[in-house]
Amino acid sequence: MATFPRPGRRVSGARPAPRFRALLAVLGLALLVLVAPGPARADNPIVQHVYTADPAPLVYNGRVYLYTGHDEDNSTYFTMKDWRVWSSADMVNWTDHGSPLSLSTFSWASANAWAGQVVQRNNKFYWYVPVTARATGRMSIGVAVADSPTGPFRDALGRPLADTNEIDPTVFIDDDGQAYLYWGNPNLWYVKLNPDMISYAGSPAKIPLTTAGFGTRTGDANRPTLYEEGPWVYKRNGLYYLVFAAKCCSEFIAYSTAPGPLGPWTYRGTVMPTQGGSFTNHPGVIDFQGGSYFFYHNGALPGGGGYTRSVAVEKFSYRSDNTIPTITMTTAGAPQIGTLDPFVRQEAETIAYESGIETESTSTGGRDVGFIDNGDWIKVRGAAFGAGARTFTAAVASAAGGGKIEVRLDSTTGQLAGTCTVGGTGGWQNWTTTSCPVTGASGTHDVYLRFTGGSGYLFNVDWWQFTA
């Protein structure tokens, strides 16, 4: 299914009423071009074609897998029905893996697909999420399991793992193999998970929220500490970190440290001040390829706000005493690690930035870039062509008249390296390939695929590849 279902949309090929967000994105891009000539480097937020929230990164097998919530368009509350997965090897070009987990995965859940986290153990991947239980109407923690980081995920228990009517689970596996599950708003709960990761002995217990451990909140007698929600627990250089959304509302990100996974915790201060157009925030922290990265969300996309959020990332360095510096939101995001190889098959849904497109499932089980209109485009950053490319090939499908793919370098109006013609293929999932000669593509460039043609949807793109 497409990200934004439109029943009957493929019958005539006509475009329905344009989405307000997409219109604003085009206007915003135009303004950006006017005030900032040259190649655009603003790749935060890292996903632009859907709203994302509550980032939970996982490093696995040389990639970062990013698990997020999904805010529905035009939400006026935390209206969330599924979770999404993205991955990257270079921190700038992110592959959309779709939604392998939704409320319907849990037969006992009724609403609120809110912030969760995935960990890998026992050659499986466990996704801990808070949802509303249909039978009780209370927020409960469920757990889903998969054999792959991109799913599909299935309900591991057929019932809640824990029920304290609170939210935001995070999970941490210590060096001795003991796994801990934390969650909570307004409290901070924990349990020690059994090795199977889907059960625990005893009962959930509370971590004491002291002002020494979690800072002092003023103006709220019921909540004396800064701890609000969204805990993220990890260990680095023998020190335990608990990063959390602080105060409300608007929230900022703070953190505490401890000599052990259960404390005693010492409040250390602010990680990210209140900013960014969303009154909530949510942390995720990893080390990857020799760097440290802080994930968060804001309301930076057109139409964005407290209920239509977007995930972003910043690279940072710990201070010499292992404290975390203050991190500010940027539009640049993290720098690219290495380069992208344009001479191997690249999925079209691997994107650094885009305008107008959406993604959908393919008939073969993957994903494609679709719902393409005249003037839409996608960008991949840092493609290393070396001595040069000779041809460009893409897998395409169209139930309409097709169009053209312009291969441009470094901007949507940059050097035109090639133009491929896409004809009708008789169906939106009837795939064929189109190729065209390429000139001038040598060295390292950002690649823009700009789509042109008539009115209505033009074609879908599954993958692309250059030849040397």
CSV table of C-alpha atoms in Angstrom, one decimal:
chain,number,residue,atom,x,y,z
A,1,MET,CA,0.0,0.0,0.0
A,2,ALA,CA,1.1,3.5,-0.6
A,3,THR,CA,2.1,5.8,2.2
A,4,PHE,CA,-1.0,7.9,1.7
A,5,PRO,CA,-3.8,5.6,0.5
A,6,ARG,CA,-6.0,7.0,-2.2
A,7,PRO,CA,-8.6,4.5,-3.3
A,8,GLY,CA,-8.9,4.2,-7.0
A,9,ARG,CA,-5.9,6.5,-7.6
A,10,ARG,CA,-4.3,4.2,-10.2
A,11,VAL,CA,-7.4,3.7,-12.4
A,12,SER,CA,-7.3,6.9,-14.3
A,13,GLY,CA,-3.8,8.1,-13.5
A,14,ALA,CA,-5.2,11.5,-12.6
A,15,ARG,CA,-3.7,13.2,-9.6
A,16,PRO,CA,-6.1,13.9,-6.7
A,17,ALA,CA,-6.1,17.3,-4.9
A,18,PRO,CA,-2.5,18.2,-4.1
A,19,ARG,CA,-1.4,17.7,-0.5
A,20,PHE,CA,-0.8,21.0,1.3
A,21,ARG,CA,2.5,19.6,2.6
A,22,ALA,CA,3.8,18.9,-0.8
A,23,LEU,CA,2.8,22.3,-2.1
A,24,LEU,CA,4.6,24.0,0.8
A,25,ALA,CA,7.6,21.8,0.2
A,26,VAL,CA,7.8,23.1,-3.4
A,27,LEU,CA,7.4,26.7,-2.3
A,28,GLY,CA,10.0,26.2,0.4
A,29,LEU,CA,12.4,24.7,-2.1
A,30,ALA,CA,11.9,27.7,-4.4
A,31,LEU,CA,12.6,30.1,-1.5
A,32,LEU,CA,15.8,28.1,-0.7
A,33,VAL,CA,17.0,28.3,-4.2
A,34,LEU,CA,16.4,32.1,-4.2
A,35,VAL,CA,18.3,32.8,-1.0
A,36,ALA,CA,21.0,30.1,-1.2
A,37,PRO,CA,22.4,29.6,-4.7
A,38,GLY,CA,24.5,26.5,-5.4
A,39,PRO,CA,24.2,22.9,-4.3
A,40,ALA,CA,21.7,22.4,-1.4
A,41,ARG,CA,23.3,20.7,1.6
A,42,ALA,CA,20.3,20.9,3.9
A,43,ASP,CA,19.4,17.2,4.4
A,44,ASN,CA,17.8,17.4,7.9
A,45,PRO,CA,15.1,16.2,8.5
A,46,ILE,CA,16.4,12.9,7.0
A,47,VAL,CA,13.0,11.8,5.8
A,48,GLN,CA,10.7,14.2,3.9
A,49,HIS,CA,7.9,12.2,2.2
A,50,VAL,CA,6.2,11.2,5.5
A,51,TYR,CA,6.2,12.6,9.0
A,52,THR,CA,8.4,10.6,11.4
A,53,ALA,CA,8.9,10.8,15.2
A,54,ASP,CA,10.5,9.1,18.1
A,55,PRO,CA,13.8,7.9,16.5
A,56,ALA,CA,15.3,4.6,17.7
A,57,PRO,CA,18.6,3.8,15.9
A,58,LEU,CA,20.2,0.3,15.9
A,59,VAL,CA,23.7,-0.5,14.5
A,60,TYR,CA,23.7,-3.8,12.8
A,61,ASN,CA,26.0,-5.4,10.2
A,62,GLY,CA,27.6,-2.2,9.0
A,63,ARG,CA,24.4,-0.2,8.7
A,64,VAL,CA,22.2,2.0,10.9
A,65,TYR,CA,18.6,0.8,11.1
A,66,LEU,CA,16.3,3.6,12.2
A,67,TYR,CA,12.9,2.8,13.7
A,68,THR,CA,10.4,5.6,13.9
A,69,GLY,CA,6.9,6.4,14.6
A,70,HIS,CA,4.7,7.8,11.9
A,71,ASP,CA,2.6,10.9,12.4
A,72,GLU,CA,-0.4,11.0,10.0
A,73,ASP,CA,-0.7,14.0,7.7
A,74,ASN,CA,-2.7,16.9,9.2
A,75,SER,CA,-2.8,15.4,12.7
A,76,THR,CA,-4.2,17.4,15.5
A,77,TYR,CA,-3.1,14.8,18.1
A,78,PHE,CA,-0.6,12.0,18.3
A,79,THR,CA,-2.5,10.0,15.6
A,80,MET,CA,-0.1,7.1,14.9
A,81,LYS,CA,-1.1,3.8,13.4
A,82,ASP,CA,2.1,2.1,12.4
A,83,TRP,CA,5.9,2.2,12.7
A,84,ARG,CA,8.5,2.7,10.0
A,85,VAL,CA,12.0,1.4,9.3
A,86,TRP,CA,14.9,3.2,7.4
A,87,SER,CA,18.5,2.3,7.0
A,88,SER,CA,21.8,3.9,5.9
A,89,ALA,CA,25.4,3.0,5.5
A,90,ASP,CA,26.6,6.6,5.2
A,91,MET,CA,24.2,8.6,7.5
A,92,VAL,CA,22.9,10.7,4.6
A,93,ASN,CA,21.3,8.4,2.0
A,94,TRP,CA,18.5,6.6,3.8
A,95,THR,CA,16.6,3.6,2.4
A,96,ASP,CA,12.8,3.4,3.1
A,97,HIS,CA,11.9,-0.1,4.2
A,98,GLY,CA,8.3,0.7,4.7
A,99,SER,CA,6.1,-0.4,7.7
A,100,PRO,CA,6.8,-3.9,8.9
A,101,LEU,CA,4.8,-3.3,12.2
A,102,SER,CA,1.4,-1.7,12.8
A,103,LEU,CA,-1.4,-1.7,15.3
A,104,SER,CA,-3.0,-4.6,13.4
A,105,THR,CA,0.0,-6.7,14.3
A,106,PHE,CA,-1.2,-6.8,17.9
A,107,SER,CA,-4.7,-8.2,18.0
A,108,TRP,CA,-5.2,-6.9,21.5
A,109,ALA,CA,-4.3,-3.3,20.6
A,110,SER,CA,-6.7,-0.6,19.7
A,111,ALA,CA,-4.8,2.6,19.2
A,112,ASN,CA,-1.6,4.7,19.6
A,113,ALA,CA,1.4,3.3,17.9
A,114,TRP,CA,3.8,5.4,19.9
A,115,ALA,CA,7.6,5.5,20.6
A,116,GLY,CA,9.4,2.1,20.7
A,117,GLN,CA,12.9,0.6,20.3
A,118,VAL,CA,14.4,-2.4,18.6
A,119,VAL,CA,17.3,-4.6,19.9
A,120,GLN,CA,19.0,-7.6,18.4
A,121,ARG,CA,19.6,-10.8,20.3
A,122,ASN,CA,19.4,-14.6,19.8
A,123,ASN,CA,19.6,-13.9,16.0
A,124,LYS,CA,16.3,-12.1,16.2
A,125,PHE,CA,15.1,-8.6,16.5
A,126,TYR,CA,12.8,-7.5,19.3
A,127,TRP,CA,10.6,-4.3,18.9
A,128,TYR,CA,9.2,-3.0,22.2
A,129,VAL,CA,6.3,-0.6,21.7
A,130,PRO,CA,3.6,1.1,23.7
A,131,VAL,CA,0.0,0.8,22.5
A,132,THR,CA,-3.5,1.1,24.0
A,133,ALA,CA,-4.9,-2.3,25.1
A,134,ARG,CA,-8.4,-2.8,23.8
A,135,ALA,CA,-9.6,-4.7,26.9
A,136,THR,CA,-8.5,-2.2,29.4
A,137,GLY,CA,-8.0,1.1,27.6
A,138,ARG,CA,-4.6,1.4,29.3
A,139,MET,CA,-1.2,2.0,27.7
A,140,SER,CA,0.7,-1.3,27.7
A,141,ILE,CA,4.0,-2.4,26.4
A,142,GLY,CA,4.0,-5.0,23.6
A,143,VAL,CA,6.8,-6.8,22.0
A,144,ALA,CA,7.2,-8.0,18.4
A,145,VAL,CA,9.9,-10.2,16.9
A,146,ALA,CA,11.4,-10.7,13.5
A,147,ASP,CA,14.3,-12.6,11.9
A,148,SER,CA,15.5,-9.5,10.0
A,149,PRO,CA,16.0,-5.9,11.1
A,150,THR,CA,13.5,-4.9,8.4
A,151,GLY,CA,10.8,-7.4,9.4
A,152,PRO,CA,8.2,-8.5,9.0
A,153,PHE,CA,7.5,-8.4,12.7
A,154,ARG,CA,5.0,-10.6,14.5
A,155,ASP,CA,3.5,-10.3,18.0
A,156,ALA,CA,5.7,-12.4,20.2
A,157,LEU,CA,3.2,-12.9,23.0
A,158,GLY,CA,-0.4,-12.2,21.9
A,159,ARG,CA,-0.8,-10.0,25.0
A,160,PRO,CA,1.0,-7.1,26.7
A,161,LEU,CA,4.5,-7.7,28.1
A,162,ALA,CA,3.9,-5.1,30.8
A,163,ASP,CA,1.0,-2.8,31.9
A,164,THR,CA,1.6,0.2,34.1
A,165,ASN,CA,-0.5,2.5,31.9
A,166,GLU,CA,2.7,4.3,30.8
A,167,ILE,CA,4.7,4.7,27.6
A,168,ASP,CA,8.1,4.9,25.8
A,169,PRO,CA,10.0,1.7,26.3
A,170,THR,CA,13.8,1.5,25.8
A,171,VAL,CA,15.9,-1.6,26.2
A,172,PHE,CA,19.5,-2.1,27.1
A,173,ILE,CA,21.7,-5.2,27.2
A,174,ASP,CA,24.6,-5.0,29.6
A,175,ASP,CA,28.0,-6.5,29.1
A,176,ASP,CA,27.1,-9.4,31.3
A,177,GLY,CA,24.2,-10.3,29.1
A,178,GLN,CA,21.5,-9.0,31.4
A,179,ALA,CA,18.8,-7.1,29.5
A,180,TYR,CA,16.8,-4.2,31.0
A,181,LEU,CA,13.6,-2.7,29.8
A,182,TYR,CA,12.8,0.8,31.0
A,183,TRP,CA,9.8,2.9,30.3
A,184,GLY,CA,7.5,5.5,31.8
A,185,ASN,CA,5.7,8.8,32.0
A,186,PRO,CA,5.3,10.1,34.7
A,187,ASN,CA,7.3,7.4,36.5
A,188,LEU,CA,10.4,5.6,35.3
A,189,TRP,CA,9.9,1.8,35.4
A,190,TYR,CA,12.3,-1.1,34.8
A,191,VAL,CA,12.3,-4.9,34.7
A,192,LYS,CA,15.1,-7.3,34.1
A,193,LEU,CA,14.3,-9.3,31.0
A,194,ASN,CA,14.9,-13.0,30.8
A,195,PRO,CA,17.2,-14.3,28.1
A,196,ASP,CA,14.3,-15.0,25.8
A,197,MET,CA,13.7,-11.2,25.8
A,198,ILE,CA,9.9,-11.6,26.0
A,199,SER,CA,9.5,-12.4,29.7
A,200,TYR,CA,10.8,-11.3,33.1
A,201,ALA,CA,10.9,-12.5,36.6
A,202,GLY,CA,9.2,-10.6,39.4
A,203,SER,CA,7.3,-7.4,38.9
A,204,PRO,CA,8.0,-4.0,37.3
A,205,ALA,CA,9.8,-1.6,39.8
A,206,LYS,CA,10.3,2.1,39.8
A,207,ILE,CA,13.6,3.9,39.6
A,208,PRO,CA,13.6,6.7,42.3
A,209,LEU,CA,13.2,10.1,40.6
A,210,THR,CA,15.3,12.3,42.8
A,211,THR,CA,16.4,15.9,42.0
A,212,ALA,CA,20.0,14.8,42.4
A,213,GLY,CA,19.5,12.1,39.8
A,214,PHE,CA,17.2,13.9,37.4
A,215,GLY,CA,17.4,17.7,38.0
A,216,THR,CA,14.9,20.1,39.6
A,217,ARG,CA,11.7,21.1,38.0
A,218,THR,CA,10.0,24.3,39.1
A,219,GLY,CA,6.4,25.2,39.1
A,220,ASP,CA,4.9,21.7,39.3
A,221,ALA,CA,4.5,20.3,42.8
A,222,ASN,CA,3.5,16.9,41.4
A,223,ARG,CA,6.7,16.5,39.3
A,224,PRO,CA,9.7,17.7,41.3
A,225,THR,CA,12.3,16.4,38.8
A,226,LEU,CA,12.9,17.2,35.1
A,227,TYR,CA,12.3,13.7,34.0
A,228,GLU,CA,9.3,13.6,31.6
A,229,GLU,CA,9.4,10.7,29.2
A,230,GLY,CA,11.4,9.1,26.3
A,231,PRO,CA,14.2,7.4,28.2
A,232,TRP,CA,17.2,6.1,26.2
A,233,VAL,CA,19.7,4.0,28.1
A,234,TYR,CA,23.2,2.9,27.0
A,235,LYS,CA,26.7,2.2,28.2
A,236,ARG,CA,29.9,3.8,27.0
A,237,ASN,CA,33.5,3.6,28.4
A,238,GLY,CA,32.1,1.9,31.5
A,239,LEU,CA,29.6,4.7,32.2
A,240,TYR,CA,25.8,4.3,32.0
A,241,TYR,CA,23.8,7.0,30.3
A,242,LEU,CA,20.1,7.8,30.6
A,243,VAL,CA,19.1,10.4,28.1
A,244,PHE,CA,15.5,11.6,28.4
A,245,ALA,CA,12.9,14.2,27.4
A,246,ALA,CA,12.8,16.8,30.1
A,247,LYS,CA,10.2,19.1,31.5
A,248,CYS,CA,7.0,19.9,29.6
A,249,CYS,CA,5.9,21.7,27.6
A,250,SER,CA,8.0,22.4,25.5
A,251,GLU,CA,10.5,19.6,26.2
A,252,PHE,CA,14.2,19.7,26.0
A,253,ILE,CA,16.7,16.7,26.1
A,254,ALA,CA,18.7,16.1,29.3
A,255,TYR,CA,20.7,13.3,30.6
A,256,SER,CA,22.0,11.5,33.7
A,257,THR,CA,24.8,9.1,34.3
A,258,ALA,CA,25.4,6.2,36.8
A,259,PRO,CA,28.0,3.6,37.7
A,260,GLY,CA,25.4,0.8,37.1
A,261,PRO,CA,22.3,0.2,35.0
A,262,LEU,CA,19.9,1.0,37.9
A,263,GLY,CA,21.8,3.9,39.3
A,264,PRO,CA,22.4,5.8,41.5
A,265,TRP,CA,21.8,8.4,38.8
A,266,THR,CA,23.5,11.9,38.7
A,267,TYR,CA,21.9,14.6,36.7
A,268,ARG,CA,24.4,16.0,34.1
A,269,GLY,CA,22.5,18.7,32.3
A,270,THR,CA,21.1,19.6,28.9
A,271,VAL,CA,21.9,17.7,25.7
A,272,MET,CA,19.5,19.6,23.3
A,273,PRO,CA,17.7,22.8,24.4
A,274,THR,CA,14.1,23.5,23.6
A,275,GLN,CA,13.9,24.3,19.9
A,276,GLY,CA,12.5,23.1,16.6
A,277,GLY,CA,8.8,23.7,16.3
A,278,SER,CA,7.6,20.6,18.2
A,279,PHE,CA,6.7,20.7,21.9
A,280,THR,CA,8.0,17.2,22.3
A,281,ASN,CA,11.4,15.7,21.6
A,282,HIS,CA,12.8,12.1,21.8
A,283,PRO,CA,16.5,11.0,21.9
A,284,GLY,CA,18.4,8.2,20.3
A,285,VAL,CA,22.2,7.9,20.7
A,286,ILE,CA,24.6,5.6,18.9
A,287,ASP,CA,28.3,5.2,18.0
A,288,PHE,CA,28.8,4.2,14.3
A,289,GLN,CA,31.9,4.0,12.2
A,290,GLY,CA,34.0,5.9,14.7
A,291,GLY,CA,31.5,8.7,15.2
A,292,SER,CA,28.8,9.5,17.7
A,293,TYR,CA,25.3,10.5,16.6
A,294,PHE,CA,22.3,12.0,18.3
A,295,PHE,CA,18.9,11.5,16.8
A,296,TYR,CA,15.9,13.6,17.7
A,297,HIS,CA,12.7,15.0,16.1
A,298,ASN,CA,11.3,18.4,15.4
A,299,GLY,CA,8.6,20.1,13.4
A,300,ALA,CA,10.9,21.4,10.6
A,301,LEU,CA,9.1,20.1,7.5
A,302,PRO,CA,6.4,22.2,5.8
A,303,GLY,CA,3.2,21.6,7.7
A,304,GLY,CA,5.2,20.3,10.7
A,305,GLY,CA,4.5,20.9,14.3
A,306,GLY,CA,3.9,19.1,17.6
A,307,TYR,CA,1.7,16.4,16.0
A,308,THR,CA,3.5,16.3,12.6
A,309,ARG,CA,7.1,15.7,13.5
A,310,SER,CA,10.2,14.8,11.6
A,311,VAL,CA,13.4,12.9,12.6
A,312,ALA,CA,16.8,14.5,12.2
A,313,VAL,CA,20.4,13.6,13.3
A,314,GLU,CA,23.5,15.4,14.3
A,315,LYS,CA,27.1,14.1,14.7
A,316,PHE,CA,28.8,15.0,18.0
A,317,SER,CA,31.9,14.2,20.0
A,318,TYR,CA,32.0,13.4,23.8
A,319,ARG,CA,34.1,15.7,25.9
A,320,SER,CA,37.3,14.2,27.4
A,321,ASP,CA,35.5,13.6,30.7
A,322,ASN,CA,32.8,11.5,28.8
A,323,THR,CA,30.1,14.2,29.2
A,324,ILE,CA,27.8,15.1,26.3
A,325,PRO,CA,28.1,18.6,24.8
A,326,THR,CA,25.1,20.8,24.1
A,327,ILE,CA,23.8,19.9,20.7
A,328,THR,CA,21.8,22.3,18.5
A,329,MET,CA,19.5,21.4,15.7
A,330,THR,CA,20.8,22.1,12.2
A,331,THR,CA,19.5,21.7,8.6
A,332,ALA,CA,22.8,20.3,7.4
A,333,GLY,CA,22.6,17.1,9.5
A,334,ALA,CA,25.4,14.6,9.8
A,335,PRO,CA,28.3,14.5,7.3
A,336,GLN,CA,28.4,11.7,4.8
A,337,ILE,CA,30.6,8.7,5.7
A,338,GLY,CA,32.5,7.8,2.6
A,339,THR,CA,30.7,7.9,-0.8
A,340,LEU,CA,27.9,6.2,-2.6
A,341,ASP,CA,28.8,3.7,-5.4
A,342,PRO,CA,26.7,4.6,-8.4
A,343,PHE,CA,27.9,1.5,-10.3
A,344,VAL,CA,26.0,-1.0,-8.2
A,345,ARG,CA,22.3,-1.3,-8.1
A,346,GLN,CA,20.7,1.4,-5.9
A,347,GLU,CA,17.1,1.2,-4.7
A,348,ALA,CA,15.2,4.2,-5.9
A,349,GLU,CA,13.8,4.6,-2.3
A,350,THR,CA,17.4,5.3,-1.1
A,351,ILE,CA,17.2,9.1,-0.8
A,352,ALA,CA,19.0,12.0,0.8
A,353,TYR,CA,16.3,14.5,-0.1
A,354,GLU,CA,13.3,14.6,-2.3
A,355,SER,CA,10.4,16.7,-3.5
A,356,GLY,CA,6.9,15.4,-4.3
A,357,ILE,CA,7.4,11.7,-4.5
A,358,GLU,CA,6.0,8.9,-2.2
A,359,THR,CA,7.0,5.3,-1.8
A,360,GLU,CA,5.0,2.1,-2.0
A,361,SER,CA,5.3,-1.7,-1.8
A,362,THR,CA,6.1,-3.5,-5.1
A,363,SER,CA,4.5,-6.7,-6.3
A,364,THR,CA,7.9,-8.4,-5.8
A,365,GLY,CA,8.1,-7.6,-2.1
A,366,GLY,CA,10.4,-4.5,-2.2
A,367,ARG,CA,9.6,-0.8,-2.5
A,368,ASP,CA,9.5,1.7,-5.3
A,369,VAL,CA,9.3,5.4,-5.7
A,370,GLY,CA,5.9,6.3,-7.1
A,371,PHE,CA,3.1,8.9,-7.4
A,372,ILE,CA,5.6,10.8,-9.5
A,373,ASP,CA,4.3,14.1,-11.1
A,374,ASN,CA,6.0,16.5,-13.5
A,375,GLY,CA,8.8,18.3,-11.7
A,376,ASP,CA,9.2,15.8,-8.8
A,377,TRP,CA,12.8,14.8,-7.9
A,378,ILE,CA,15.0,12.7,-5.7
A,379,LYS,CA,18.6,13.4,-4.6
A,380,VAL,CA,21.3,11.0,-3.5
A,381,ARG,CA,24.4,12.5,-2.0
A,382,GLY,CA,28.1,11.9,-2.8
A,383,ALA,CA,28.1,9.5,-5.7
A,384,ALA,CA,31.7,8.6,-6.6
A,385,PHE,CA,32.0,8.3,-10.4
A,386,GLY,CA,35.7,8.2,-10.6
A,387,ALA,CA,36.9,8.5,-14.2
A,388,GLY,CA,33.3,8.7,-15.4
A,389,ALA,CA,30.0,7.0,-16.2
A,390,ARG,CA,28.8,5.9,-19.7
A,391,THR,CA,25.2,5.0,-19.2
A,392,PHE,CA,22.3,5.2,-16.8
A,393,THR,CA,19.7,2.5,-16.4
A,394,ALA,CA,16.5,2.4,-14.3
A,395,ALA,CA,13.7,-0.1,-13.7
A,396,VAL,CA,10.4,1.7,-14.4
A,397,ALA,CA,6.7,0.9,-14.7
A,398,SER,CA,3.8,3.0,-15.9
A,399,ALA,CA,0.1,2.5,-16.5
A,400,ALA,CA,0.0,6.0,-18.1
A,401,GLY,CA,2.1,7.6,-20.8
A,402,GLY,CA,5.4,7.7,-19.0
A,403,GLY,CA,7.7,10.6,-19.1
A,404,LYS,CA,11.4,11.3,-18.8
A,405,ILE,CA,14.2,11.0,-16.2
A,406,GLU,CA,16.7,13.8,-16.2
A,407,VAL,CA,20.0,12.9,-14.6
A,408,ARG,CA,21.4,16.1,-13.2
A,409,LEU,CA,24.5,16.8,-11.1
A,410,ASP,CA,24.6,18.7,-7.9
A,411,SER,CA,21.3,20.5,-8.1
A,412,THR,CA,17.9,20.2,-9.8
A,413,THR,CA,19.1,22.7,-12.4
A,414,GLY,CA,22.7,21.5,-12.5
A,415,GLN,CA,24.5,19.9,-15.4
A,416,LEU,CA,22.3,17.6,-17.4
A,417,ALA,CA,24.3,14.4,-17.7
A,418,GLY,CA,21.6,12.3,-19.5
A,419,THR,CA,17.9,12.0,-20.2
A,420,CYS,CA,16.1,8.6,-20.2
A,421,THR,CA,12.7,8.2,-21.9
A,422,VAL,CA,10.0,6.1,-20.0
A,423,GLY,CA,7.1,4.7,-22.0
A,424,GLY,CA,3.9,3.1,-20.8
A,425,THR,CA,4.4,-0.5,-19.7
A,426,GLY,CA,0.8,-1.5,-19.2
A,427,GLY,CA,0.7,-1.3,-15.4
A,428,TRP,CA,2.2,0.3,-12.4
A,429,GLN,CA,4.0,-2.9,-11.5
A,430,ASN,CA,4.8,-4.1,-15.0
A,431,TRP,CA,8.5,-3.4,-14.8
A,432,THR,CA,11.0,-2.8,-17.6
A,433,THR,CA,14.3,-1.1,-17.9
A,434,THR,CA,15.2,2.1,-19.7
A,435,SER,CA,18.8,3.3,-20.4
A,436,CYS,CA,20.4,6.4,-21.8
A,437,PRO,CA,24.0,7.7,-22.4
A,438,VAL,CA,25.6,9.8,-19.8
A,439,THR,CA,28.2,12.5,-20.3
A,440,GLY,CA,30.2,14.6,-17.8
A,441,ALA,CA,29.6,12.4,-14.8
A,442,SER,CA,33.1,12.1,-13.3
A,443,GLY,CA,34.5,12.7,-9.9
A,444,THR,CA,32.1,12.9,-6.9
A,445,HIS,CA,28.7,14.5,-7.2
A,446,ASP,CA,25.2,14.7,-5.7
A,447,VAL,CA,22.9,13.1,-8.2
A,448,TYR,CA,19.4,14.5,-8.8
A,449,LEU,CA,16.9,12.4,-10.7
A,450,ARG,CA,14.3,14.9,-12.0
A,451,PHE,CA,11.1,13.5,-13.4
A,452,THR,CA,9.3,15.3,-16.2
A,453,GLY,CA,6.2,14.6,-18.4
A,454,GLY,CA,2.6,15.5,-18.8
A,455,SER,CA,-0.2,15.8,-16.2
A,456,GLY,CA,-1.1,13.1,-13.6
A,457,TYR,CA,1.1,10.3,-12.4
A,458,LEU,CA,3.9,9.6,-14.8
A,459,PHE,CA,5.7,6.3,-13.8
A,460,ASN,CA,7.3,4.4,-10.9
A,461,VAL,CA,11.0,3.8,-10.4
A,462,ASP,CA,12.2,0.6,-8.7
A,463,TRP,CA,16.0,0.9,-8.9
A,464,TRP,CA,18.8,2.6,-10.9
A,465,GLN,CA,22.4,2.0,-11.8
A,466,PHE,CA,25.2,3.7,-13.8
A,467,THR,CA,27.8,1.8,-15.9
A,468,ALA,CA,31.4,2.9,-16.1
